[in-house]
Coordinates of C-alpha atoms in Angstrom, one line a residue:
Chain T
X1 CA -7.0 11.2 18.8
X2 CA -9.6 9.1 19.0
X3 CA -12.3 11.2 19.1
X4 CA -11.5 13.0 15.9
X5 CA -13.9 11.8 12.8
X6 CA -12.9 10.6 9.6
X7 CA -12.7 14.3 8.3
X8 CA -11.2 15.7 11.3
X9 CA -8.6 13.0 10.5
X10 CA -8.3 14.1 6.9
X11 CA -7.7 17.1 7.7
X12 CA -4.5 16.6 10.0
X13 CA -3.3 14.6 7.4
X14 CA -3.3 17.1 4.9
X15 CA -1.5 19.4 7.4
X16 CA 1.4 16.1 7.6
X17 CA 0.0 15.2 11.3
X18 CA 1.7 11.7 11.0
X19 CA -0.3 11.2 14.6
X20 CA -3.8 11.4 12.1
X21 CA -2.6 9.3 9.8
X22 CA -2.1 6.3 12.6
X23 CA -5.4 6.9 13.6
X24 CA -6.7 6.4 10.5
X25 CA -4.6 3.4 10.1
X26 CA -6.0 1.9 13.5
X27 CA -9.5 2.6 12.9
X28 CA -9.3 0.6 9.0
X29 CA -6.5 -1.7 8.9
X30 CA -8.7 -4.7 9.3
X31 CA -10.9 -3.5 6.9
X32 CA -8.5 -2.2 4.2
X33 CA -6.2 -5.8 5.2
X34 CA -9.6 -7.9 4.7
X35 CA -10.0 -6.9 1.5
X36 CA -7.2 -6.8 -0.4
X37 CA -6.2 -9.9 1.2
X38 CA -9.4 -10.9 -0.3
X39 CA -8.7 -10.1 -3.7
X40 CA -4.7 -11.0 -3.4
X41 CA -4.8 -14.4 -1.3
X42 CA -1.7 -13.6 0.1
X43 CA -0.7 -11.7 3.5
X44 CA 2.4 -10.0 2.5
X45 CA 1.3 -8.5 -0.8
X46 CA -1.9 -7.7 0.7
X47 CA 0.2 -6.0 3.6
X48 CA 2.2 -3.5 0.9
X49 CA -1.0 -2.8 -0.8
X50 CA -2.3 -1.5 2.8
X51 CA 0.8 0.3 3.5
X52 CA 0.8 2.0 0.4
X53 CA -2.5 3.0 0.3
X54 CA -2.6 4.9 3.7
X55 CA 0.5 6.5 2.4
X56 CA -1.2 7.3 -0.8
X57 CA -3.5 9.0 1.6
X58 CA -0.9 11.2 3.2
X59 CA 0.4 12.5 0.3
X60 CA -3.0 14.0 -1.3
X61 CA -5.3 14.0 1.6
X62 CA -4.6 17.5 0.9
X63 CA -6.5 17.7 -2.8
X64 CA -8.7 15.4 -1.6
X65 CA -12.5 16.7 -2.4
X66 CA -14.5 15.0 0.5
X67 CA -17.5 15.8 -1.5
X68 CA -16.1 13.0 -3.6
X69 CA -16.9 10.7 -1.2
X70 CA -16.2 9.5 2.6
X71 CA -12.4 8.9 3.6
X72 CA -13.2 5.1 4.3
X73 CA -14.8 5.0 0.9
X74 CA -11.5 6.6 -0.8
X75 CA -9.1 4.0 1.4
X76 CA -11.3 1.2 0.2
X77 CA -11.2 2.4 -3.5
X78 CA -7.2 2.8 -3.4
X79 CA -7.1 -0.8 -1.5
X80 CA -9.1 -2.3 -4.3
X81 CA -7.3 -1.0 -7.1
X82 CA -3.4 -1.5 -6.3
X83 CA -4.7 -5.2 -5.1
X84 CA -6.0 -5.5 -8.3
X85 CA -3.2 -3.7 -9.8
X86 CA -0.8 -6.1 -8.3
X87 CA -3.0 -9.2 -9.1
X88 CA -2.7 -8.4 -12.3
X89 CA 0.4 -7.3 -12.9
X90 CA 1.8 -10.8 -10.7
X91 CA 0.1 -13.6 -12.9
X92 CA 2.2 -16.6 -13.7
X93 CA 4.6 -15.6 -11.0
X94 CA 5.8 -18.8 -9.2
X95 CA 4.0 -19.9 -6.1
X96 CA 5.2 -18.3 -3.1
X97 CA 2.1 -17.0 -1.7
X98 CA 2.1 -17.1 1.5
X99 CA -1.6 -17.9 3.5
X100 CA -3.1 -15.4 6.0
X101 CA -3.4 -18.4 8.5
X102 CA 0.4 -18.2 9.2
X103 CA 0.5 -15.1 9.8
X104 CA 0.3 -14.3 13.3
X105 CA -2.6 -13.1 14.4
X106 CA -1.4 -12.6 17.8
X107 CA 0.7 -9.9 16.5
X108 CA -2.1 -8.1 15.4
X109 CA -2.4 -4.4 15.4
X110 CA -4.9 -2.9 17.1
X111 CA -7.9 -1.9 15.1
X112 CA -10.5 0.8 16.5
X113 CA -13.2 -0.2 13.3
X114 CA -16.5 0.3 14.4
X115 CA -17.4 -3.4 14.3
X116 CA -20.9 -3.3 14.7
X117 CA -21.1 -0.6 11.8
X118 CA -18.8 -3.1 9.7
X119 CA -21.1 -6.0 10.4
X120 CA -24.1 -4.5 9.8
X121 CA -22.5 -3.7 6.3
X122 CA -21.1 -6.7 5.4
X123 CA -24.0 -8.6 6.1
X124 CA -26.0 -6.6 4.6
X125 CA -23.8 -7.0 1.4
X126 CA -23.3 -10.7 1.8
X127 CA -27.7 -11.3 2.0
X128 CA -27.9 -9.0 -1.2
X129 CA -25.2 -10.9 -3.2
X130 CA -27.4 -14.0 -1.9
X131 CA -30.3 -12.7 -3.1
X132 CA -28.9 -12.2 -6.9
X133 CA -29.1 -14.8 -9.5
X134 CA -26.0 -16.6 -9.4
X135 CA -24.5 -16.1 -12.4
X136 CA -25.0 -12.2 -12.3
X137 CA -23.2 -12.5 -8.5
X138 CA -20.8 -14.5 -10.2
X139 CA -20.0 -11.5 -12.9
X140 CA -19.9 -9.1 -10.1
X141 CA -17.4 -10.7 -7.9
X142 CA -15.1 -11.5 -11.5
X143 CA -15.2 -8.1 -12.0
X144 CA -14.4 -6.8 -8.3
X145 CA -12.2 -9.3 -7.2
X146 CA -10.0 -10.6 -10.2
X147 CA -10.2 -7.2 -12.1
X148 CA -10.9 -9.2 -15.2
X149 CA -12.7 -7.3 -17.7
X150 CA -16.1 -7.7 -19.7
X151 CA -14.5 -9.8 -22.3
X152 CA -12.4 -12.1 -19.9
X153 CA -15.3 -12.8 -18.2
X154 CA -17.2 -13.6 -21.3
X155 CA -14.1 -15.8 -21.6
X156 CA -14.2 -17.6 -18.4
X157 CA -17.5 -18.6 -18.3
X158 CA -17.5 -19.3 -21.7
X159 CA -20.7 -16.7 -22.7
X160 CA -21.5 -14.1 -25.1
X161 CA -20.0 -10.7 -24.4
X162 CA -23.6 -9.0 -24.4
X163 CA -24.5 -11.7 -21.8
X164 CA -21.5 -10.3 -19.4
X165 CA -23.1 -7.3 -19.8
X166 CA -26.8 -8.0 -19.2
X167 CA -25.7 -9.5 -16.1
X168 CA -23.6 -6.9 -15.0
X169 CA -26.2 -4.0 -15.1
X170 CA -28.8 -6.5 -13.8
X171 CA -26.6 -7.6 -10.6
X172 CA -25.6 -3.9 -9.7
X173 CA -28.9 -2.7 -10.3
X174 CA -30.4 -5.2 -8.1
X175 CA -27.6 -4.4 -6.1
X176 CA -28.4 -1.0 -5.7
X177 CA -32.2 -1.3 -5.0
X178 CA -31.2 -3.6 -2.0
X179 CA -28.5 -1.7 -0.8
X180 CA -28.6 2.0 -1.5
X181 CA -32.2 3.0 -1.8
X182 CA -32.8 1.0 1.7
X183 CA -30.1 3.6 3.5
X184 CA -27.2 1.1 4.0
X185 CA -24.7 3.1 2.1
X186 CA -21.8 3.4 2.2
X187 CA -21.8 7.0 3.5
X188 CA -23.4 5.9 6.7
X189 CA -20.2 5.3 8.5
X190 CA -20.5 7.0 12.3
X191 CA -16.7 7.4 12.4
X192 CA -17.0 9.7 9.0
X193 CA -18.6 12.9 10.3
X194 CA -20.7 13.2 7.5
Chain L
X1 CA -30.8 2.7 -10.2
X2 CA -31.3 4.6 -13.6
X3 CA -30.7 1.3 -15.8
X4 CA -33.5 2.1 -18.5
X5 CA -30.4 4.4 -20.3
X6 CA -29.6 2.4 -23.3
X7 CA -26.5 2.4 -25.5
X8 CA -28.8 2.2 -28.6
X9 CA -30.4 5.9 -27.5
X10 CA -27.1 7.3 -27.6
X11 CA -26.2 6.7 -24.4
X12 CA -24.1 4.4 -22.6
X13 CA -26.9 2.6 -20.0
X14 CA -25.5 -0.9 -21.2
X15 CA -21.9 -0.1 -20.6
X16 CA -22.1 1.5 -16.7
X17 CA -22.2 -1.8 -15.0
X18 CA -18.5 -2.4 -16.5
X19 CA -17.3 1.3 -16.3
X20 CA -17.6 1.2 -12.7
X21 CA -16.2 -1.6 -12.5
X22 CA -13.5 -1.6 -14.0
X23 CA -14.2 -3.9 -16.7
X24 CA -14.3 -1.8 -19.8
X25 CA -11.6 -2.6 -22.9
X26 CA -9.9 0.8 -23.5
X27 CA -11.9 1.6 -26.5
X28 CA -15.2 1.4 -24.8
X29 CA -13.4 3.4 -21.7
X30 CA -12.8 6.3 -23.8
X31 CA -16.5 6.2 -25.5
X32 CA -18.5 5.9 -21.9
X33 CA -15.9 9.0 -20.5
X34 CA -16.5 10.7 -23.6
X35 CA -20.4 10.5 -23.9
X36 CA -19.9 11.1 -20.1
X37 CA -18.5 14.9 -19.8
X38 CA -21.9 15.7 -21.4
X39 CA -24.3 13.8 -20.0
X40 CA -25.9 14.6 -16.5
X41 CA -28.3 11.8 -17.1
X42 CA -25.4 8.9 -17.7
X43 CA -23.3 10.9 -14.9
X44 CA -26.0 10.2 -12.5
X45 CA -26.4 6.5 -13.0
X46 CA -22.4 6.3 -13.1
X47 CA -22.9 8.1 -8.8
X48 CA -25.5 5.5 -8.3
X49 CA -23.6 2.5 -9.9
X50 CA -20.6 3.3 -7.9
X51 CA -22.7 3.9 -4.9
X52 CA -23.3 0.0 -5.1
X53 CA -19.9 -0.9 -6.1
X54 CA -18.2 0.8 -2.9
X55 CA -20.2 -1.6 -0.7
X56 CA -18.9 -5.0 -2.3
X57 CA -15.4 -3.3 0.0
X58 CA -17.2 -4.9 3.2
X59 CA -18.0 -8.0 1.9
X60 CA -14.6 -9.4 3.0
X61 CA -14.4 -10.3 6.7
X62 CA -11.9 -7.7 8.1
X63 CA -8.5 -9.7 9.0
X64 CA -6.2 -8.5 11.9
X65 CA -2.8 -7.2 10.3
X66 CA 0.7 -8.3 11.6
X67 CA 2.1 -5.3 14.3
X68 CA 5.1 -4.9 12.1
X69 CA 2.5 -2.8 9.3
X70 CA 2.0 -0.1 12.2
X71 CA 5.8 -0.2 12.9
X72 CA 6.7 -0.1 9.2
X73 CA 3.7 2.3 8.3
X74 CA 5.6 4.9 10.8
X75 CA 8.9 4.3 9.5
X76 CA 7.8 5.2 6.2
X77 CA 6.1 8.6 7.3
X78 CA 9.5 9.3 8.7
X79 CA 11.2 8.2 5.9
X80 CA 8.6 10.4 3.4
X81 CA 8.8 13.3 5.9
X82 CA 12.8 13.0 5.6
X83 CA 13.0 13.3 1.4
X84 CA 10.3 16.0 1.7
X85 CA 12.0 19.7 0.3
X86 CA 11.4 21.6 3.5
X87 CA 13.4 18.8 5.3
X88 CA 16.3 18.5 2.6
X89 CA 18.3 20.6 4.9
X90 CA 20.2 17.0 6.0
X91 CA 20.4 17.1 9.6
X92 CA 16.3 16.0 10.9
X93 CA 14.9 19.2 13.1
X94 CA 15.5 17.3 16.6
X95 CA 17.3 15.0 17.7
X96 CA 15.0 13.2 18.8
X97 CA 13.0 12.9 15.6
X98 CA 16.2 11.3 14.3
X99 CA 16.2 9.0 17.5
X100 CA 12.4 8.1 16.4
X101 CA 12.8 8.0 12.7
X102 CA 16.4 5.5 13.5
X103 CA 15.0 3.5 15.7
X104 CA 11.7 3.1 13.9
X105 CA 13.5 2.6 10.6
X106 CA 15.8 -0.4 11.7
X107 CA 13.4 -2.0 13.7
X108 CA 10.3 -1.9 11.1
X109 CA 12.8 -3.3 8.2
X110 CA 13.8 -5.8 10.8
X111 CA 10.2 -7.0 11.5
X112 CA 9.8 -6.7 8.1
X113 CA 12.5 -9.2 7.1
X114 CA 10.9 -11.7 9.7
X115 CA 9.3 -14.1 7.5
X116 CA 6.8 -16.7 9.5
X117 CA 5.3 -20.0 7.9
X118 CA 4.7 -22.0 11.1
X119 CA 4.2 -21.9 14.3
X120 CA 7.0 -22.7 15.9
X121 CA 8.7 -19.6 13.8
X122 CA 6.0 -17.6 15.6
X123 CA 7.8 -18.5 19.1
X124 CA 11.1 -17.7 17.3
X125 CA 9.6 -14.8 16.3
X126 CA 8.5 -13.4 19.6
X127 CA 11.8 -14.0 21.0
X128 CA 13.3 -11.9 17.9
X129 CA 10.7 -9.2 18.8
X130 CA 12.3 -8.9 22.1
X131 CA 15.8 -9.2 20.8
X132 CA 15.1 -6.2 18.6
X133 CA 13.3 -4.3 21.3
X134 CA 16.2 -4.4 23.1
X135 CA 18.3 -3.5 19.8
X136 CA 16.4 -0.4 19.4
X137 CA 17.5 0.1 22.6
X138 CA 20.9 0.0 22.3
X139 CA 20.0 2.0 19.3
X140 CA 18.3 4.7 20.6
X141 CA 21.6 4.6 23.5
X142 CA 24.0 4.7 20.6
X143 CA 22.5 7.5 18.8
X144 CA 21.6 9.5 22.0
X145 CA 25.6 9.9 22.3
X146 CA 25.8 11.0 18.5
X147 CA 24.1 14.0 18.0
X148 CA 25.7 14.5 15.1
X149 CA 24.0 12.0 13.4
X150 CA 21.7 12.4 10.7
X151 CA 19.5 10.5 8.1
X152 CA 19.0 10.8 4.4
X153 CA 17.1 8.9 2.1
X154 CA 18.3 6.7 -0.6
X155 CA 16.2 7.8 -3.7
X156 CA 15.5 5.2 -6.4
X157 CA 16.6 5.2 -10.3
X158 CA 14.6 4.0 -13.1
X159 CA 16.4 0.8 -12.7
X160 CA 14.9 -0.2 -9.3
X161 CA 11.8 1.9 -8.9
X162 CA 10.4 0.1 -6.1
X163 CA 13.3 0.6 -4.5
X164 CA 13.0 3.1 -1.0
X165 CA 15.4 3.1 2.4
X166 CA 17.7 5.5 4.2
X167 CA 21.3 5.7 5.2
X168 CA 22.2 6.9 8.8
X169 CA 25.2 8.7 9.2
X170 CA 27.1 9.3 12.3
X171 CA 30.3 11.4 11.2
X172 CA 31.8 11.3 14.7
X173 CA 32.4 8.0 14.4
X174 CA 33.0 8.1 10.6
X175 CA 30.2 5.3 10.0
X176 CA 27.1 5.1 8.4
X177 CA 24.1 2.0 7.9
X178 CA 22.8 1.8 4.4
X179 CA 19.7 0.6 4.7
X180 CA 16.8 0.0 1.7
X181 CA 14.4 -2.7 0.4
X182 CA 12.5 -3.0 -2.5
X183 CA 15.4 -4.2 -4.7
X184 CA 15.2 -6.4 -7.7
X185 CA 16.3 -9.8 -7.6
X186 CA 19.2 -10.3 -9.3
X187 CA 20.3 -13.3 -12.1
X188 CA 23.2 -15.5 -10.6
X189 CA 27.0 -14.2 -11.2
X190 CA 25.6 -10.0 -10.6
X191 CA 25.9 -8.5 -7.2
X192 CA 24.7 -4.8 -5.6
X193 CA 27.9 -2.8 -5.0
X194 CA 27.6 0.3 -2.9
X195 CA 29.5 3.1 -3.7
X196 CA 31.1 6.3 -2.0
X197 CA 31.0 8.9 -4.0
X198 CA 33.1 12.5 -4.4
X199 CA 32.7 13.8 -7.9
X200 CA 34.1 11.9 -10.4
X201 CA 35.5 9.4 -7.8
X202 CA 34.0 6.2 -6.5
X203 CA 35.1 4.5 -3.8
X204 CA 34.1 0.5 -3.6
X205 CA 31.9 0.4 -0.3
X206 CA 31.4 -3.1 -0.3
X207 CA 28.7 -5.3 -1.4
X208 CA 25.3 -4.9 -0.3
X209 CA 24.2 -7.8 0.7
X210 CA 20.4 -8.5 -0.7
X211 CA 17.9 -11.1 0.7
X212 CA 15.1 -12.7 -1.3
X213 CA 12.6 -10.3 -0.3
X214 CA 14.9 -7.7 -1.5
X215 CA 15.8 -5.8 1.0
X216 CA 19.3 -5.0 2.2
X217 CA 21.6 -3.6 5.0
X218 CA 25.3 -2.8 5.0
X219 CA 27.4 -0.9 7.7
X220 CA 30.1 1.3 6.2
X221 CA 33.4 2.0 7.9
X222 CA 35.5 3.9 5.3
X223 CA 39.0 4.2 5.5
X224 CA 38.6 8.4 4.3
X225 CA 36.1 10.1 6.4
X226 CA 32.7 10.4 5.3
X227 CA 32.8 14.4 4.6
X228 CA 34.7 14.1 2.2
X229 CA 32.3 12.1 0.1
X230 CA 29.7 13.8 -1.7
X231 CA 26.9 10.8 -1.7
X232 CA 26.6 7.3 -2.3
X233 CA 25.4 4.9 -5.3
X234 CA 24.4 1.5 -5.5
X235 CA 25.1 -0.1 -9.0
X236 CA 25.0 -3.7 -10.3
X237 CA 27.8 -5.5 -10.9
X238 CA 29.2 -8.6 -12.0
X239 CA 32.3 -8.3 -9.9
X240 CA 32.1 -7.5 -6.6
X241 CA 35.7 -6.6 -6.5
X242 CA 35.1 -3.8 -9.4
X243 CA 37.2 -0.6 -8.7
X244 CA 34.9 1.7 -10.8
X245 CA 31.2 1.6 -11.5
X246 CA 30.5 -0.1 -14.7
X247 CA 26.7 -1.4 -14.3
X248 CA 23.2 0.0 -14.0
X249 CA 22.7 2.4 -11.0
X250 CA 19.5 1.5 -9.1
X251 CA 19.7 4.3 -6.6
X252 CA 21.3 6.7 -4.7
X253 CA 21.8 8.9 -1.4
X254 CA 23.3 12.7 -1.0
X255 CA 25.2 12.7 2.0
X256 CA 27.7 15.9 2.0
X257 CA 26.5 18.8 3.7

């Protein structure tokens, strides 16, 4: 099982080969859990929002166009959205958040994520976000992580609308000319096959 | 990055940043997708722009996730693989997938209602694990002896759509485990009420008893036997004595064969 790649993987999920879907579950959980915990701030939520992602997965792995993009890439994108789905649909719920601390980590799943792949990637994210003026990171994390829109930001920080968007295009521009056109895409992952 | 497109030439340069983010207002959504279908020039900054946005996903540290989410992850391929047409047919293909899909079912809804904020609930925990280890056990013993058992999911109304479990049915024995989660709180003075069903007439089940995270178990042990009934319904009430159903249905099960 685990030899098989990302699209190997894919593939015996689209044929219901629950076994796949596991596999794909041990090799990304961290990741997918990192993230929406992330965005969410709170374990259990982010944990539904992983479940129901990697089912998302098994039901239209088979219509999925790989051309479209890697299968980590796809998880990722279904991660971010129901978090931010459920961040947004949740505000001015009362506080019964529960902090990822308490949860026990002994308990933890196994996780067969290439680590050093995911390290090289993350860091190379985190130095580019360093490297943009802040209030352009500032827009793009707004955007990514709270799901607010152009004008809520522009509400937030308390700037013109056309500033939110200056910033925007500038930060993922710059974003893309230290990330993409250097070869640390997102494509790049050895466990995808591609 | 091509960023020189700008909205003032007729495209939609200025906008990108936001579309792949997510941050457009529905008007401007519609007017980048629109100017979108024909333009290869704006499609190809959108590739690139999202080419950067996919990589703000690793920016997070990963974060080890609880055992129960491979436990309940399973469960709920069993469950899906249960309500899917080609396995309508009630009884599971093998036995032993019912033995799997059982056991796997109770025990990930059990891990799932284990709710830890300290530490010393982490030791209680642990001991819990092995209490239900054991428990799927005596499970996996109890069904082993049935083989008449079989699951079928509970499917969901409008009422509750979150709302997804199973009931396990062993007629031999004439007695069945509702099980489901994903069920609205309810105000103070209303109640779930399970209901056997067999046409037009409903037999009170019992009320299912709901916990804060909405999930719910309740063992039936009907004085008719169970083939006789056609399915079951759970509706709210606001008496848990009611002889007929007279609130809002929030899901249901087929059970006859």
């Amino acid at each position: 099982m685990e030899g098989r790649d990302d699209r190997e993987l894919l593939q015996a999920i689209a044929r219901q080969d629950a076994d796949a879907l596991v596999a794909l579950f041990d090799r990304y959980n961290r990741l997918a859990f990192g993230l929406a915990y992330r965005i969410l701030g709170d374990a259990f939520v982010a944990e539904e929002v992983v479940q129901d992602a990697f089912m998302s997965i098994w039901r239209h792995a088979a219509s999925y166009d790989l051309s479209r993009g890697t299968v980590r890439t796809w998880l990722l994108t279904i991660v971010r959205n129901r978090a931010i789905d459920q961040l947004r649909g949740r505000f001015g719920r009362s506080q019964s958040d529960v902090d990822l601390d308490t949860v026990a980590p002994l308990l933890a799943a196994p996780d067969e994520w290439d680590d050093l792949l995911s390290e090289i990637q993350a860091s190379a994210v985190r130095a580019a976000l360093r490297a943009l003026p802040e209030e352009q990171r500032i827009a793009i994390e707004l955007a990514y992580f709270e799901g607010l829109t152009h004008v809520e930001i522009a509400e937030r920080l308390s700037i013109p609308l056309g500033t939110v968007k200056s910033r925007l295009r500038l930060g993922l521009q710059k974003l893309h000319d230290l990330l993409v056109t250097p070869g640390v895409r997102s494509e790049s992952g050895a466990s995808d096959g591609t | 990055m091509t960023g020189g497109i700008e909205h003032d030439q007729g495209h939609v340069g200025d906008l990108i940043a936001a579309y792949v983010l997510d941050a457009l207002d529905p008007e401007e959504l519609e007017l980048v997708e629109r100017h979108l279908e024909d333009c290869p020039q704006c499609q190809a900054a959108v590739i690139e722009a999202r080419a950067a946005i996919d990589l703000m996903a690793y920016l997070p540290d990963p974060q080890p996730v609880p055992l129960r989410a491979r436990h309940r992850l399973l469960a709920r391929l069993h469950a899906d693989a249960a309500s899917t047409p080609e396995a309508a047919p009630i009884r599971l293909r093998s036995r032993l997938g019912w033995l799997a899909a059982a056991v796997a079912a109770v025990l990930a809804l059990a891990f799932a209602w284990q709710s830890l904020q300290s530490q010393a609930e982490v030791q209680e925990r642990e001991a819990q694990v092995r209490e239900l280890e054991q428990r799927g056990q005596v499970l996996t013993q109890f069904v082993n002896n049935r083989p008449q058992g079989f699951v079928m999911p509970i499917e969901s109304t409008v009422a509750a759509p979150g709302a997804r479990g199973g009931i396990i049915l062993d007629p031999t024995s004439n007695a069945a485990l509702v099980m489901i989660e994903g069920l609205p709180r309810l105000p103070t003075g209303q109640a779930y009420v399970v209901w056997l069903v067999d046409g037009d007439r409903y037999i009170n089940a019992g009320v299912l008893p709901v916990d804060d995270q909405g999930r719910g178990e309740l063992y039936l042990t009907p004085q008719e036997a169970l083939s006789t009934f056609t399915g079951i319904a759970i509706t709210v009430e606001t008496g848990a004595l009611a002889s007929s159903p007279n609130g809002q249905p929030v899901a249901q099960a087929t059970i006859g064969r």
